[in-house]
Short mmCIF file of C-alpha atoms in Angstrom, two decimals:
data_model
loop_
_atom_site.label_atom_id
_atom_site.label_comp_id
_atom_site.label_asym_id
_atom_site.label_seq_id
_atom_site.Cartn_x
_atom_site.Cartn_y
_atom_site.Cartn_z
CA MET A 1 23.11 26.53 18.45
CA PRO A 2 22.30 27.23 14.76
CA ARG A 3 19.83 24.96 13.12
CA PHE A 4 20.80 22.90 10.27
CA ASP A 5 18.15 21.94 7.66
CA PHE A 6 18.53 19.08 5.17
CA THR A 7 17.97 19.92 1.58
CA PHE A 8 16.19 17.31 -0.49
CA ARG A 9 19.29 16.48 -2.47
CA GLN A 10 21.29 15.83 0.87
CA LEU A 11 18.42 13.57 1.99
CA ILE A 12 18.60 11.59 -1.17
CA TRP A 13 22.31 11.22 -0.87
CA ALA A 14 22.11 10.28 2.87
CA SER A 15 19.43 7.37 1.74
CA VAL A 16 21.97 6.37 -1.05
CA VAL A 17 24.73 5.94 1.67
CA LEU A 18 22.35 4.10 4.02
CA HIS A 19 21.22 1.47 1.37
CA GLY A 20 24.85 1.29 0.09
CA ILE A 21 26.13 0.37 3.67
CA LEU A 22 23.34 -2.26 4.01
CA LEU A 23 24.05 -3.69 0.72
CA ILE A 24 27.78 -4.04 1.47
CA TYR A 25 27.08 -5.49 4.95
CA GLY A 26 24.60 -7.84 3.43
CA HIS A 27 27.04 -9.18 0.88
CA TRP A 28 29.56 -9.68 3.97
CA GLN A 29 27.01 -11.54 6.05
CA ASP A 30 25.96 -13.75 3.09
CA THR A 31 29.62 -14.75 2.49
CA HIS A 32 30.76 -15.22 5.95
CA LEU A 33 27.68 -16.17 8.33
CA VAL A 34 25.57 -19.21 8.43
CA VAL A 35 22.47 -17.09 8.76
CA LYS A 36 22.11 -15.19 5.37
CA TYR A 37 21.18 -11.51 5.03
CA THR A 38 19.51 -11.90 1.72
CA ASP A 39 15.83 -12.84 1.79
CA ILE A 40 14.59 -16.26 0.64
CA ASP A 41 12.38 -14.36 -1.69
CA TYR A 42 15.30 -12.89 -3.73
CA VAL A 43 16.71 -16.36 -4.05
CA VAL A 44 13.41 -17.41 -5.59
CA PHE A 45 13.38 -14.39 -7.89
CA THR A 46 16.85 -15.06 -8.94
CA ASP A 47 16.20 -18.74 -9.65
CA ALA A 48 13.12 -17.89 -11.61
CA SER A 49 15.12 -15.51 -13.80
CA ARG A 50 17.72 -18.14 -14.41
CA TYR A 51 15.03 -20.46 -15.84
CA LEU A 52 14.00 -17.66 -18.18
CA THR A 53 17.66 -17.29 -19.31
CA GLN A 54 17.45 -20.80 -20.03
CA GLY A 55 14.19 -20.50 -22.26
CA GLU A 56 11.98 -22.24 -19.37
CA SER A 57 9.09 -21.15 -17.44
CA PRO A 58 9.83 -19.15 -14.13
CA TYR A 59 7.33 -21.47 -12.45
CA LYS A 60 9.69 -24.33 -12.77
CA ARG A 61 11.06 -22.78 -9.49
CA ALA A 62 8.87 -23.91 -6.59
CA THR A 63 7.16 -21.25 -4.61
CA TYR A 64 7.53 -18.54 -7.35
CA ARG A 65 4.22 -16.98 -7.22
CA TYR A 66 4.56 -13.63 -8.91
CA THR A 67 4.11 -12.31 -12.48
CA PRO A 68 6.78 -13.30 -14.91
CA LEU A 69 7.46 -9.62 -15.60
CA LEU A 70 9.37 -9.67 -12.23
CA ALA A 71 11.53 -12.39 -13.11
CA GLN A 72 12.18 -10.85 -16.59
CA MET A 73 13.13 -7.50 -14.82
CA LEU A 74 15.65 -9.42 -12.83
CA MET A 75 17.39 -11.26 -15.63
CA PRO A 76 20.50 -9.07 -15.12
CA ASN A 77 21.06 -10.96 -11.76
CA ILE A 78 22.28 -13.88 -14.14
CA TRP A 79 23.90 -11.84 -16.81
CA PHE A 80 25.81 -9.36 -14.63
CA ASN A 81 25.55 -9.64 -10.87
CA GLU A 82 23.20 -11.20 -8.48
CA SER A 83 22.94 -7.94 -6.59
CA PHE A 84 21.54 -6.15 -9.56
CA GLY A 85 17.77 -6.71 -8.42
CA LYS A 86 18.68 -5.32 -4.91
CA TRP A 87 19.91 -1.96 -6.49
CA ILE A 88 16.70 -1.82 -8.62
CA PHE A 89 14.66 -2.05 -5.27
CA THR A 90 16.89 0.56 -3.80
CA GLY A 91 16.10 2.78 -6.83
CA ALA A 92 12.43 2.15 -6.23
CA ASN A 93 12.86 3.39 -2.62
CA LEU A 94 14.52 6.56 -3.80
CA LEU A 95 11.97 7.13 -6.40
CA ILE A 96 9.27 6.79 -3.73
CA GLY A 97 11.07 9.53 -1.92
CA VAL A 98 11.02 11.78 -4.92
CA LEU A 99 7.28 11.21 -5.33
CA ILE A 100 6.58 12.06 -1.66
CA GLN A 101 8.54 15.11 -2.04
CA LYS A 102 6.67 16.24 -5.05
CA ILE A 103 3.07 15.41 -3.41
CA LEU A 104 3.95 17.32 -0.19
CA ARG A 105 5.01 20.31 -2.24
CA LEU A 106 1.85 20.19 -4.35
CA ARG A 107 -0.24 20.23 -1.15
CA GLY A 108 1.39 23.62 -0.09
CA MET A 109 4.26 22.41 2.19
CA SER A 110 7.64 24.15 2.09
CA GLU A 111 10.50 22.01 0.85
CA SER A 112 12.57 22.18 4.01
CA ARG A 113 9.48 20.86 6.01
CA ALA A 114 8.71 18.34 3.40
CA VAL A 115 12.21 16.96 3.76
CA LYS A 116 11.63 16.29 7.46
CA PHE A 117 8.48 14.22 6.68
CA ASN A 118 10.14 12.53 3.78
CA ALA A 119 12.98 11.36 5.93
CA ILE A 120 10.40 9.05 7.63
CA TRP A 121 10.86 6.90 4.49
CA LEU A 122 14.27 7.67 3.01
CA LEU A 123 16.01 7.11 6.09
CA ASN A 124 13.75 4.43 7.66
CA PRO A 125 16.14 1.61 8.55
CA MET A 126 13.22 -1.01 8.39
CA VAL A 127 12.43 0.08 4.85
CA ALA A 128 16.04 0.08 3.76
CA ASN A 129 16.79 -3.35 5.32
CA ILE A 130 13.61 -5.10 3.54
CA SER A 131 14.71 -3.69 0.16
CA THR A 132 18.38 -4.38 0.40
CA ARG A 133 17.66 -7.95 1.59
CA GLY A 134 15.86 -8.44 -1.84
CA ASN A 135 12.33 -7.74 -1.40
CA ALA A 136 10.25 -6.22 -4.39
CA GLU A 137 7.62 -4.36 -2.38
CA SER A 138 9.25 -1.06 -3.07
CA VAL A 139 8.71 -1.53 -6.91
CA ILE A 140 4.82 -1.87 -6.09
CA GLY A 141 4.74 0.94 -3.83
CA ALA A 142 6.58 3.19 -6.60
CA MET A 143 3.80 2.07 -9.01
CA VAL A 144 0.95 2.92 -6.59
CA LEU A 145 2.34 6.30 -5.50
CA GLY A 146 3.17 7.16 -8.90
CA SER A 147 -0.24 6.59 -10.18
CA PHE A 148 -1.72 8.64 -7.48
CA TYR A 149 0.49 11.51 -8.27
CA LEU A 150 -0.16 11.36 -11.91
CA ILE A 151 -4.02 11.35 -11.05
CA MET A 152 -3.50 14.34 -9.01
CA LYS A 153 -1.93 16.06 -12.01
CA ARG A 154 -4.90 14.96 -14.15
CA ARG A 155 -2.76 12.74 -16.35
CA ILE A 156 -5.50 9.94 -16.27
CA GLY A 157 -3.95 7.80 -19.00
CA TRP A 158 -0.57 7.35 -17.51
CA GLY A 159 -2.04 7.08 -14.07
CA ALA A 160 -4.24 4.40 -15.47
CA PHE A 161 -1.45 2.62 -16.99
CA LEU A 162 0.74 2.58 -13.73
CA TYR A 163 -2.27 1.62 -11.59
CA GLY A 164 -3.21 -1.27 -13.86
CA LEU A 165 0.34 -2.51 -14.03
CA SER A 166 0.60 -2.45 -10.26
CA VAL A 167 -2.43 -4.64 -9.85
CA HIS A 168 -1.05 -7.06 -12.38
CA PHE A 169 2.14 -7.17 -10.33
CA LYS A 170 0.36 -7.67 -7.13
CA THR A 171 -3.35 -7.88 -6.57
CA TYR A 172 -3.52 -5.84 -3.35
CA PRO A 173 -3.52 -2.29 -4.86
CA ILE A 174 -7.02 -3.21 -6.24
CA ILE A 175 -8.25 -2.03 -2.79
CA TYR A 176 -7.56 1.39 -3.86
CA SER A 177 -9.99 1.32 -6.85
CA ILE A 178 -12.92 2.61 -4.81
CA SER A 179 -11.15 5.39 -3.15
CA LEU A 180 -9.77 6.57 -6.47
CA LEU A 181 -13.18 6.64 -7.98
CA VAL A 182 -14.54 8.53 -5.06
CA MET A 183 -11.86 11.29 -5.63
CA MET A 184 -12.42 11.38 -9.33
CA ASP A 185 -15.59 13.47 -8.90
CA ASP A 186 -15.86 16.16 -11.83
CA LYS A 187 -16.61 18.67 -9.16
CA TYR A 188 -12.96 18.37 -8.25
CA PHE A 189 -11.42 17.78 -11.56
CA GLN A 190 -13.10 20.32 -13.64
CA VAL A 191 -12.13 23.90 -12.92
CA GLN A 192 -15.28 26.08 -12.83
CA ASP A 193 -15.61 29.68 -13.36
CA LYS A 194 -16.67 31.87 -10.42
CA GLU A 195 -19.99 32.79 -11.57
CA ALA A 196 -20.97 28.97 -12.32
CA LEU A 197 -19.86 28.08 -8.85
CA GLU A 198 -21.78 30.66 -7.15
CA ALA A 199 -25.04 29.74 -9.06
CA GLU A 200 -24.45 26.22 -8.23
CA LYS A 201 -24.27 27.09 -4.60
CA GLU A 202 -27.28 29.17 -4.73
CA ARG A 203 -29.20 26.28 -6.61
CA GLU A 204 -28.18 23.69 -4.00
CA LYS A 205 -29.13 26.26 -1.08
CA GLY A 206 -32.70 26.47 -2.66
CA GLU A 207 -32.90 22.75 -3.00
CA ARG A 208 -32.19 22.40 0.69
CA GLY A 209 -34.70 25.04 1.31
CA GLY A 210 -37.34 23.01 -0.65
CA HIS A 211 -36.64 19.80 1.21
CA SER A 212 -37.11 21.76 4.64
CA SER A 213 -40.46 23.17 3.47
CA SER A 214 -41.78 19.65 2.42
CA SER A 215 -40.73 18.04 5.76
CA GLY A 216 -44.14 18.23 7.05
CA TYR A 217 -45.43 15.62 4.57
CA GLY A 218 -46.16 11.90 5.38
CA THR A 219 -43.52 9.27 5.92
CA SER A 220 -44.19 7.74 2.36
CA GLY A 221 -43.06 10.96 0.63
CA SER A 222 -39.79 11.06 2.82
CA LYS A 223 -38.93 7.44 1.98
CA ASP A 224 -39.60 8.24 -1.77
CA SER A 225 -37.38 11.12 -1.58
CA VAL A 226 -34.67 9.14 -0.08
CA VAL A 227 -34.94 6.51 -2.73
CA VAL A 228 -34.88 9.13 -5.65
CA LYS A 229 -31.88 10.76 -4.03
CA ALA A 230 -30.00 7.46 -3.86
CA ILE A 231 -30.62 6.78 -7.52
CA LYS A 232 -29.67 10.14 -8.63
CA ASP A 233 -26.55 9.96 -6.51
CA LEU A 234 -25.81 6.53 -8.06
CA ILE A 235 -26.25 7.97 -11.59
CA ASN A 236 -24.29 11.03 -10.72
CA PHE A 237 -21.46 8.78 -9.68
CA ILE A 238 -20.98 7.33 -13.15
CA THR A 239 -18.91 10.26 -14.67
CA TRP A 240 -16.73 10.24 -17.71
CA ARG A 241 -13.53 10.58 -15.57
CA ARG A 242 -14.42 7.57 -13.61
CA VAL A 243 -15.47 5.45 -16.64
CA GLN A 244 -12.32 6.58 -18.47
CA PHE A 245 -10.09 5.63 -15.62
CA GLY A 246 -11.75 2.37 -15.15
CA LEU A 247 -11.63 1.41 -18.81
CA LEU A 248 -8.08 2.34 -19.09
CA SER A 249 -6.64 0.57 -15.94
CA GLY A 250 -8.69 -2.35 -16.51
CA ALA A 251 -7.47 -2.61 -20.12
CA TRP A 252 -3.79 -2.45 -19.09
CA PHE A 253 -4.26 -5.00 -16.28
CA PHE A 254 -5.96 -7.45 -18.73
CA PHE A 255 -3.35 -6.72 -21.39
CA PHE A 256 -0.34 -7.59 -19.29
CA THR A 257 -2.41 -10.64 -17.61
CA GLY A 258 -3.79 -11.79 -21.02
CA LEU A 259 -0.17 -11.75 -22.61
CA MET A 260 1.33 -13.61 -19.62
CA TYR A 261 -1.42 -16.10 -19.82
CA TYR A 262 -0.85 -16.55 -23.58
CA ILE A 263 2.82 -17.23 -22.94
CA TYR A 264 2.60 -19.44 -19.60
CA GLY A 265 -0.95 -20.71 -19.52
CA TYR A 266 -3.04 -21.56 -16.68
CA GLU A 267 0.01 -22.24 -14.41
CA PHE A 268 0.62 -18.47 -14.50
CA LEU A 269 -2.96 -17.74 -13.54
CA PHE A 270 -2.96 -20.15 -10.55
CA GLU A 271 0.47 -19.38 -9.26
CA THR A 272 0.22 -15.49 -9.60
CA TYR A 273 -3.53 -15.05 -8.48
CA LEU A 274 -5.65 -18.07 -7.74
CA TYR A 275 -3.36 -19.61 -5.28
CA HIS A 276 -3.64 -16.52 -2.98
CA VAL A 277 -7.45 -16.98 -2.76
CA THR A 278 -7.41 -20.40 -1.20
CA ARG A 279 -3.86 -20.14 0.32
CA LYS A 280 -3.25 -21.60 3.56
CA ASP A 281 -0.02 -20.86 5.16
CA HIS A 282 0.70 -23.11 8.07
CA ARG A 283 3.88 -21.28 8.81
CA HIS A 284 3.57 -19.00 11.86
CA ASN A 285 3.25 -15.24 10.81
CA PHE A 286 1.78 -12.23 12.31
CA SER A 287 -1.68 -12.83 11.18
CA PHE A 288 -4.56 -13.28 13.80
CA TRP A 289 -5.86 -16.14 11.75
CA PHE A 290 -2.65 -18.32 11.33
CA TYR A 291 -3.09 -20.57 14.31
CA ASN A 292 -6.70 -21.43 13.14
CA ILE A 293 -5.24 -22.31 9.65
CA TYR A 294 -2.51 -24.25 11.32
CA LEU A 295 -5.00 -26.34 13.18
CA THR A 296 -7.25 -26.95 10.22
CA PHE A 297 -4.55 -27.20 7.56
CA THR A 298 -5.57 -30.80 6.52
CA SER A 299 -9.10 -30.18 7.06
CA PRO A 300 -11.87 -29.34 4.38
CA THR A 301 -13.00 -26.49 6.66
CA GLY A 302 -9.55 -24.91 6.72
CA THR A 303 -9.91 -23.97 2.92
CA LEU A 304 -13.47 -22.47 3.76
CA VAL A 305 -11.95 -20.44 6.66
CA GLY A 306 -9.23 -19.12 4.47
CA VAL A 307 -11.83 -17.83 1.88
CA LEU A 308 -14.30 -16.22 4.48
CA THR A 309 -11.47 -14.35 6.06
CA PHE A 310 -11.62 -12.03 3.14
CA VAL A 311 -15.30 -11.02 3.93
CA PRO A 312 -14.51 -8.82 6.86
CA GLN A 313 -11.29 -7.56 5.40
CA LEU A 314 -12.88 -6.38 2.12
CA ALA A 315 -15.98 -4.98 3.75
CA LEU A 316 -13.76 -2.69 6.15
CA VAL A 317 -11.67 -1.65 2.97
CA LEU A 318 -14.48 -0.78 0.99
CA ALA A 319 -16.31 1.35 3.83
CA ILE A 320 -13.20 3.06 4.41
CA GLY A 321 -12.69 4.09 0.74
CA CYS A 322 -16.28 5.25 0.53
CA CYS A 323 -15.95 7.45 3.64
CA PHE A 324 -12.43 8.91 3.15
CA GLY A 325 -11.79 8.62 -0.56
CA LYS A 326 -11.54 12.40 -1.30
CA ASP A 327 -8.35 12.41 0.80
CA ILE A 328 -6.67 9.70 -1.17
CA PHE A 329 -3.29 9.42 0.79
CA PHE A 330 -5.09 9.31 4.19
CA CYS A 331 -7.61 7.03 2.81
CA ALA A 332 -5.06 4.58 1.23
CA PHE A 333 -3.08 4.47 4.55
CA LEU A 334 -6.16 3.36 6.35
CA GLN A 335 -7.21 0.86 3.70
CA THR A 336 -3.66 -0.70 3.63
CA PHE A 337 -3.32 -0.69 7.28
CA ALA A 338 -6.73 -2.57 7.63
CA PHE A 339 -6.01 -4.78 4.89
CA VAL A 340 -2.69 -5.99 6.47
CA ALA A 341 -4.08 -6.30 9.81
CA TRP A 342 -7.01 -8.45 8.89
CA ASN A 343 -5.01 -10.55 6.22
CA LYS A 344 -4.88 -14.19 6.73
CA VAL A 345 -1.11 -14.07 6.18
CA CYS A 346 1.00 -11.19 7.30
CA THR A 347 4.79 -10.72 7.22
CA ALA A 348 7.15 -7.85 7.85
CA GLN A 349 7.46 -7.05 4.18
CA TYR A 350 3.63 -6.15 4.24
CA PHE A 351 4.22 -3.35 6.52
CA MET A 352 5.88 -1.57 3.63
CA TRP A 353 2.55 -1.49 1.90
CA TYR A 354 1.47 1.31 4.36
CA ILE A 355 4.63 2.76 5.56
CA VAL A 356 4.89 4.21 2.11
CA PHE A 357 1.96 6.51 3.01
CA LEU A 358 3.25 7.58 6.33
CA PRO A 359 4.99 10.66 5.47
CA LEU A 360 1.81 11.87 3.77
CA LEU A 361 -0.32 10.97 6.76
CA ILE A 362 1.76 12.40 9.58
CA PRO A 363 1.02 16.12 8.63
CA ASN A 364 -2.62 15.36 8.81
CA LEU A 365 -2.25 14.16 12.48
CA ALA A 366 0.09 17.11 13.37
CA SER A 367 -2.55 19.63 12.07
CA ASN A 368 -5.49 18.26 14.45
CA PRO A 369 -5.54 19.86 17.83
CA ARG A 370 -7.36 16.83 19.00
CA MET A 371 -4.36 14.60 18.29
CA SER A 372 -1.16 15.14 20.19
CA LEU A 373 1.40 13.79 17.82
CA LYS A 374 4.01 13.75 20.32
CA SER A 375 2.04 11.61 23.13
CA GLN A 376 -0.56 9.91 21.17
CA GLY A 377 1.71 9.25 18.23
CA ARG A 378 4.50 7.83 20.61
CA ASN A 379 1.86 5.58 22.32
CA MET A 380 0.82 4.28 19.07
CA LEU A 381 4.28 3.57 17.83
CA ILE A 382 5.26 2.02 21.19
CA GLY A 383 2.14 -0.16 20.95
CA TRP A 384 2.87 -1.40 17.36
CA VAL A 385 6.57 -2.06 18.09
CA ALA A 386 6.03 -3.72 21.51
CA SER A 387 3.26 -6.13 20.14
CA GLN A 388 5.61 -7.06 17.44
CA GLY A 389 8.44 -7.56 19.68
CA LEU A 390 6.45 -9.89 22.07
CA TRP A 391 5.33 -11.79 18.87
CA LEU A 392 9.10 -12.12 17.61
CA SER A 393 10.15 -13.45 21.07
CA GLN A 394 7.76 -16.28 20.82
CA ALA A 395 8.61 -16.94 17.20
CA TYR A 396 12.34 -16.94 18.09
CA ASN A 397 11.56 -19.78 20.81
CA LEU A 398 9.76 -21.69 18.10
CA GLU A 399 12.02 -21.38 15.21
CA PHE A 400 15.53 -21.32 16.72
CA LEU A 401 15.02 -23.05 20.33
CA GLY A 402 12.52 -25.79 19.07
CA MET A 403 10.03 -24.81 21.91
CA ASN A 404 6.23 -25.41 21.36
CA THR A 405 5.17 -21.86 21.63
CA PHE A 406 2.24 -22.03 19.19
CA TRP A 407 -0.45 -21.14 21.81
CA ASN A 408 1.91 -18.11 23.08
CA LEU A 409 2.34 -17.02 19.29
CA PHE A 410 -1.62 -17.05 18.92
CA ILE A 411 -1.80 -14.80 22.14
CA ALA A 412 0.75 -12.52 20.86
CA SER A 413 -0.87 -12.43 17.37
CA ALA A 414 -4.27 -11.63 19.21
CA LEU A 415 -2.61 -8.76 21.12
CA MET A 416 -0.96 -7.47 17.87
CA TYR A 417 -4.37 -7.58 16.20
CA ALA A 418 -6.06 -5.65 19.11
CA THR A 419 -3.26 -2.94 18.93
CA ASN A 420 -3.78 -2.56 15.18
CA VAL A 421 -7.57 -2.08 15.71
CA TRP A 422 -6.74 0.58 18.30
CA ILE A 423 -4.37 2.34 16.21
CA LEU A 424 -6.89 2.38 13.26
CA VAL A 425 -9.64 3.82 15.39
CA GLU A 426 -7.27 6.55 16.78
CA LEU A 427 -6.15 7.49 13.35
CA ILE A 428 -9.69 7.65 12.07
CA MET A 429 -10.84 9.75 15.16
CA GLY A 430 -7.60 11.90 15.46
CA ALA A 431 -6.29 12.71 11.74
CA THR A 432 -7.55 15.78 9.94
CA TYR A 433 -9.49 14.76 6.81
CA GLU A 434 -8.39 17.01 4.02
CA PRO A 435 -9.85 16.25 0.58
CA ILE A 436 -7.21 16.78 -2.18
CA PHE A 437 -9.38 19.00 -4.55
CA GLY A 438 -11.11 22.27 -3.63
CA ASP A 439 -14.61 23.25 -5.00
CA ARG A 440 -12.92 24.73 -8.03
CA GLY A 441 -10.80 21.60 -9.00
CA VAL A 442 -7.78 23.10 -7.55
CA ILE A 443 -5.24 21.08 -5.57
CA ARG A 444 -5.86 22.43 -1.94
CA GLN A 445 -2.84 24.05 -0.26
CA ILE A 446 -3.66 22.64 3.18
CA TRP A 447 -0.19 23.10 4.76
CA SER A 448 1.45 26.38 5.48
CA PRO A 449 4.45 27.17 3.38
CA ARG A 450 6.34 28.36 6.36
CA SER A 451 9.03 25.97 7.79
#
């Protein structure tokens, strides 16, 4: 039987059809059934946009805790059609697909093979469902992936703009700052001539030899050399590329944030950012922490626990960024996966934060002989889905049948947390770590051009 390969254009059209079918079905369900297809967040977005068209603050809508830019972007929901925003989110999904294709091609993959990995995003029913229900996560994903792509192409200015804007829209992309800075070493961004590269290698070789000959000295000298090396590494870390990116992305973040603060005042600052620091969500969600927050919701210790949950979460994210930042896409997946797994609030839409990197991660898994993608990858997927299914069964009993299943939900959350920890360890141990840039500052062609 002849093999049929999708072209990228055909994949895009198939994705458009998938999203279109879900949008049409969603409109029918909203019109005819009691249980609505449209996410409650989309109703909140639209209500906030309605307040803006009336010259009022979007924060008059209770539970609107996003930047006013999102409500402004969706004002056509009021002027033209309430489904306008869903098409925007669908467009963002397609834009992410374009960026994934470009990144895979930049790293040496053939177009036909890249299309197969790209289908993990563009034809993913979960991704299409979340976006067509009216969730805005795809917009953030497009900004983040766009900034990574631009930085790969050494367009630091535009990359910093998109990155600063993404952090303004939603603070979680700030976790990528350390990995981006680790990647932005002048060694990888500045193309060196061959003679200079060889001279540098010889110099490094000589330095290593010098350390070997001095290894017989006392322990105090060894300690001094470690301290001196640490100071030198810290100084060398501060390069013009890193400073430039930090200043530009920070400037754009503070520009948008300052502008919104000037217009809407402290209410904007609290609802968009500060609320999430001390947030205590007593509603059941996937998070391992939810049951503790539920039990201590009215207690002063509940707020303290909510803040302390950030400590292991941020420590893990920082460690991953320092260790794997040179391979920015592998690192970003690990960071986001850990961030979501350890977060004090976790819903299905958060999964899109790391699924966007999945087509860029799986080739790393497939290229490592230690990782059997068919068996181990299947086991991880089954564990991920099964743990969610167990949780959802208990949530259904609580939400729709009125049964007291809070303890069962906690056990299911603990199992899901354990599954996520296992998956994270397997990925770190089993994936191939492939730095983006080679020794001469060229993007490494790590995947065979053969289909």
